[in-house]
Short mmCIF file of N, CA and C in Angstrom, two decimals:
data_model
loop_
_atom_site.label_atom_id
_atom_site.label_comp_id
_atom_site.label_asym_id
_atom_site.label_seq_id
_atom_site.Cartn_x
_atom_site.Cartn_y
_atom_site.Cartn_z
N MET A 1 -5.57 6.59 12.67
CA MET A 1 -6.56 7.49 13.38
C MET A 1 -6.40 7.09 14.82
N PHE A 2 -6.52 8.13 15.67
CA PHE A 2 -6.43 7.89 17.06
C PHE A 2 -7.24 8.97 17.84
N ILE A 3 -7.52 8.64 19.07
CA ILE A 3 -8.17 9.53 20.06
C ILE A 3 -7.23 9.81 21.11
N ILE A 4 -7.32 11.17 21.60
CA ILE A 4 -6.39 11.47 22.71
C ILE A 4 -7.24 11.66 23.91
N THR A 5 -6.86 11.01 24.98
CA THR A 5 -7.60 11.15 26.23
C THR A 5 -7.38 12.48 26.91
N SER A 6 -8.29 12.81 27.89
CA SER A 6 -8.13 14.08 28.52
C SER A 6 -6.83 14.18 29.26
N HIS A 7 -6.40 13.04 29.82
CA HIS A 7 -5.09 13.00 30.60
C HIS A 7 -4.01 13.28 29.58
N ALA A 8 -4.04 12.59 28.41
CA ALA A 8 -2.94 12.91 27.53
C ALA A 8 -2.94 14.37 27.01
N LYS A 9 -4.15 14.92 26.85
CA LYS A 9 -4.17 16.39 26.54
C LYS A 9 -3.51 17.22 27.59
N GLU A 10 -3.73 16.94 28.88
CA GLU A 10 -3.12 17.58 29.98
C GLU A 10 -1.59 17.48 29.89
N ARG A 11 -1.13 16.28 29.66
CA ARG A 11 0.31 16.10 29.49
C ARG A 11 0.89 16.79 28.34
N MET A 12 0.13 16.88 27.19
CA MET A 12 0.57 17.62 26.00
C MET A 12 0.82 19.13 26.34
N GLU A 13 -0.22 19.63 27.09
CA GLU A 13 -0.10 21.09 27.54
C GLU A 13 1.18 21.31 28.41
N LYS A 14 1.29 20.43 29.45
CA LYS A 14 2.32 20.57 30.39
C LYS A 14 3.77 20.44 29.74
N TYR A 15 3.91 19.54 28.75
CA TYR A 15 5.25 19.31 28.16
C TYR A 15 5.36 19.95 26.82
N PHE A 16 4.39 20.79 26.39
CA PHE A 16 4.48 21.50 25.14
C PHE A 16 4.55 20.51 23.99
N ILE A 17 3.65 19.48 23.93
CA ILE A 17 3.71 18.52 22.92
C ILE A 17 2.49 18.87 22.02
N THR A 18 2.75 18.92 20.71
CA THR A 18 1.61 19.19 19.80
C THR A 18 1.02 17.94 19.24
N GLU A 19 -0.14 18.04 18.70
CA GLU A 19 -0.81 16.87 18.10
C GLU A 19 0.07 16.50 16.95
N GLU A 20 0.71 17.44 16.15
CA GLU A 20 1.52 17.04 15.06
C GLU A 20 2.72 16.17 15.57
N MET A 21 3.30 16.49 16.68
CA MET A 21 4.38 15.67 17.22
C MET A 21 3.89 14.29 17.62
N ILE A 22 2.65 14.14 18.08
CA ILE A 22 2.08 12.86 18.36
C ILE A 22 1.92 12.00 17.13
N LYS A 23 1.29 12.61 16.10
CA LYS A 23 1.10 12.04 14.80
C LYS A 23 2.46 11.49 14.25
N ASP A 24 3.50 12.33 14.30
CA ASP A 24 4.77 11.96 13.82
C ASP A 24 5.40 10.77 14.53
N CYS A 25 5.22 10.76 15.85
CA CYS A 25 5.72 9.72 16.58
C CYS A 25 5.01 8.39 16.34
N LEU A 26 3.75 8.52 16.13
CA LEU A 26 2.93 7.25 15.88
C LEU A 26 3.13 6.73 14.50
N SER A 27 3.36 7.70 13.48
CA SER A 27 3.49 7.26 12.12
C SER A 27 4.94 6.84 11.79
N SER A 28 5.95 7.38 12.49
CA SER A 28 7.32 6.95 12.15
C SER A 28 8.16 6.90 13.52
N PRO A 29 7.81 6.00 14.32
CA PRO A 29 8.55 5.92 15.64
C PRO A 29 10.04 5.47 15.51
N ASP A 30 10.92 5.83 16.36
CA ASP A 30 12.21 5.18 16.34
C ASP A 30 12.20 3.77 16.96
N LYS A 31 11.21 3.63 17.88
CA LYS A 31 11.14 2.24 18.47
C LYS A 31 9.69 2.16 19.05
N ILE A 32 9.16 0.87 19.08
CA ILE A 32 7.90 0.52 19.64
C ILE A 32 8.13 -0.54 20.63
N ILE A 33 7.69 -0.31 21.87
CA ILE A 33 7.83 -1.31 22.92
C ILE A 33 6.43 -1.86 23.27
N ASP A 34 6.43 -3.24 23.21
CA ASP A 34 5.20 -3.97 23.64
C ASP A 34 5.14 -3.95 25.18
N THR A 35 4.07 -3.58 25.72
CA THR A 35 3.80 -3.66 27.15
C THR A 35 2.77 -4.71 27.38
N TYR A 36 1.96 -4.52 28.46
CA TYR A 36 1.01 -5.54 28.71
C TYR A 36 -0.25 -5.40 27.89
N GLU A 37 -0.89 -6.40 27.73
CA GLU A 37 -2.21 -6.47 27.05
C GLU A 37 -2.05 -5.78 25.68
N LYS A 38 -2.92 -4.79 25.37
CA LYS A 38 -2.90 -4.14 24.06
C LYS A 38 -2.20 -2.76 24.09
N ARG A 39 -1.33 -2.59 25.03
CA ARG A 39 -0.66 -1.24 25.08
C ARG A 39 0.69 -1.30 24.49
N LYS A 40 1.11 -0.16 23.82
CA LYS A 40 2.47 -0.03 23.30
C LYS A 40 2.95 1.39 23.54
N ILE A 41 4.22 1.39 23.70
CA ILE A 41 4.98 2.70 23.82
C ILE A 41 5.73 2.99 22.58
N TYR A 42 5.35 4.16 22.01
CA TYR A 42 5.97 4.67 20.83
C TYR A 42 6.98 5.69 21.23
N GLN A 43 8.22 5.58 20.73
CA GLN A 43 9.29 6.48 21.08
C GLN A 43 9.81 7.13 19.91
N LYS A 44 10.11 8.45 20.01
CA LYS A 44 10.78 9.19 18.88
C LYS A 44 11.73 10.23 19.45
N ASN A 45 12.95 10.23 18.92
CA ASN A 45 13.92 11.24 19.34
C ASN A 45 13.63 12.53 18.63
N ILE A 46 13.38 13.51 19.48
CA ILE A 46 13.06 14.85 18.92
C ILE A 46 13.79 15.94 19.70
N ASN A 47 14.72 16.68 18.90
CA ASN A 47 15.47 17.67 19.50
C ASN A 47 16.17 17.46 20.89
N GLY A 48 16.73 16.29 20.87
CA GLY A 48 17.59 15.92 22.04
C GLY A 48 16.85 15.22 23.28
N TYR A 49 15.55 15.04 23.10
CA TYR A 49 14.79 14.33 24.10
C TYR A 49 14.00 13.25 23.50
N MET A 50 13.49 12.36 24.28
CA MET A 50 12.75 11.17 23.81
C MET A 50 11.23 11.48 24.04
N LEU A 51 10.41 11.53 22.95
CA LEU A 51 9.02 11.61 23.10
C LEU A 51 8.44 10.24 23.27
N ARG A 52 7.70 10.06 24.27
CA ARG A 52 7.10 8.72 24.53
C ARG A 52 5.63 8.84 24.61
N VAL A 53 4.94 8.06 23.75
CA VAL A 53 3.53 8.10 23.59
C VAL A 53 2.94 6.67 23.93
N ILE A 54 2.11 6.59 24.94
CA ILE A 54 1.57 5.27 25.34
C ILE A 54 0.20 5.16 24.69
N VAL A 55 0.01 4.09 23.97
CA VAL A 55 -1.21 3.92 23.15
C VAL A 55 -1.82 2.56 23.50
N GLU A 56 -3.13 2.58 23.66
CA GLU A 56 -3.92 1.39 23.75
C GLU A 56 -4.51 1.08 22.40
N GLU A 57 -4.19 -0.09 21.85
CA GLU A 57 -4.58 -0.47 20.51
C GLU A 57 -5.89 -1.11 20.58
N LYS A 58 -6.90 -0.39 19.82
CA LYS A 58 -8.20 -0.86 19.59
C LYS A 58 -8.57 -0.62 18.15
N ASP A 59 -9.90 -0.68 17.82
CA ASP A 59 -10.27 -0.35 16.48
C ASP A 59 -9.78 1.08 16.16
N ILE A 60 -9.93 2.06 17.08
CA ILE A 60 -9.40 3.36 16.97
C ILE A 60 -8.39 3.47 18.15
N ASN A 61 -7.12 3.68 17.77
CA ASN A 61 -6.06 3.79 18.90
C ASN A 61 -6.33 4.89 19.80
N ILE A 62 -6.07 4.65 21.13
CA ILE A 62 -6.29 5.61 22.22
C ILE A 62 -4.97 5.98 22.72
N VAL A 63 -4.66 7.33 22.69
CA VAL A 63 -3.39 7.86 23.30
C VAL A 63 -3.72 8.02 24.77
N ILE A 64 -3.16 7.20 25.59
CA ILE A 64 -3.32 7.27 27.08
C ILE A 64 -2.60 8.37 27.79
N THR A 65 -1.36 8.52 27.39
CA THR A 65 -0.53 9.53 27.94
C THR A 65 0.69 9.70 26.97
N CYS A 66 1.34 10.88 27.25
CA CYS A 66 2.60 11.18 26.56
C CYS A 66 3.46 12.11 27.41
N TYR A 67 4.80 12.07 27.10
CA TYR A 67 5.66 12.89 27.87
C TYR A 67 7.01 12.91 27.17
N LYS A 68 7.81 13.89 27.52
CA LYS A 68 9.20 14.01 27.06
C LYS A 68 10.14 13.51 28.13
N ALA A 69 11.11 12.78 27.74
CA ALA A 69 11.95 12.12 28.70
C ALA A 69 13.48 12.42 28.28
N ARG A 70 14.36 12.20 29.16
CA ARG A 70 15.67 12.26 28.80
C ARG A 70 16.14 11.18 27.90
N ARG A 71 16.71 11.49 26.76
CA ARG A 71 17.08 10.52 25.76
C ARG A 71 18.03 9.46 26.28
N LYS A 72 18.90 9.85 27.15
CA LYS A 72 19.90 8.94 27.70
C LYS A 72 19.19 7.80 28.38
N ARG A 73 18.08 8.11 29.14
CA ARG A 73 17.47 7.08 29.89
C ARG A 73 16.77 6.06 28.97
N TYR A 74 16.28 6.49 27.89
CA TYR A 74 15.50 5.54 26.99
C TYR A 74 16.23 5.39 25.66
N GLU A 75 17.52 5.29 25.67
CA GLU A 75 18.42 5.26 24.44
C GLU A 75 18.01 4.08 23.66
N ILE A 76 17.98 4.32 22.33
CA ILE A 76 17.49 3.29 21.39
C ILE A 76 18.71 2.51 20.86
#
């Protein structure tokens, strides 16, 4: 279970990212990167680009932001 912030919702609209894509990335990521404190970056290769979802882990995870990036830049 997760909550999507208003900022993340804006990014979803800007980059044409659906909630289903977010769920897929969080449930079966290609890679998880630990960042500072309780934040993680979930990455999933989708249709030639890298979907990156930044999550703050709490009792209910919070999707801070998300975006599509060039796969080459974040190669797994």
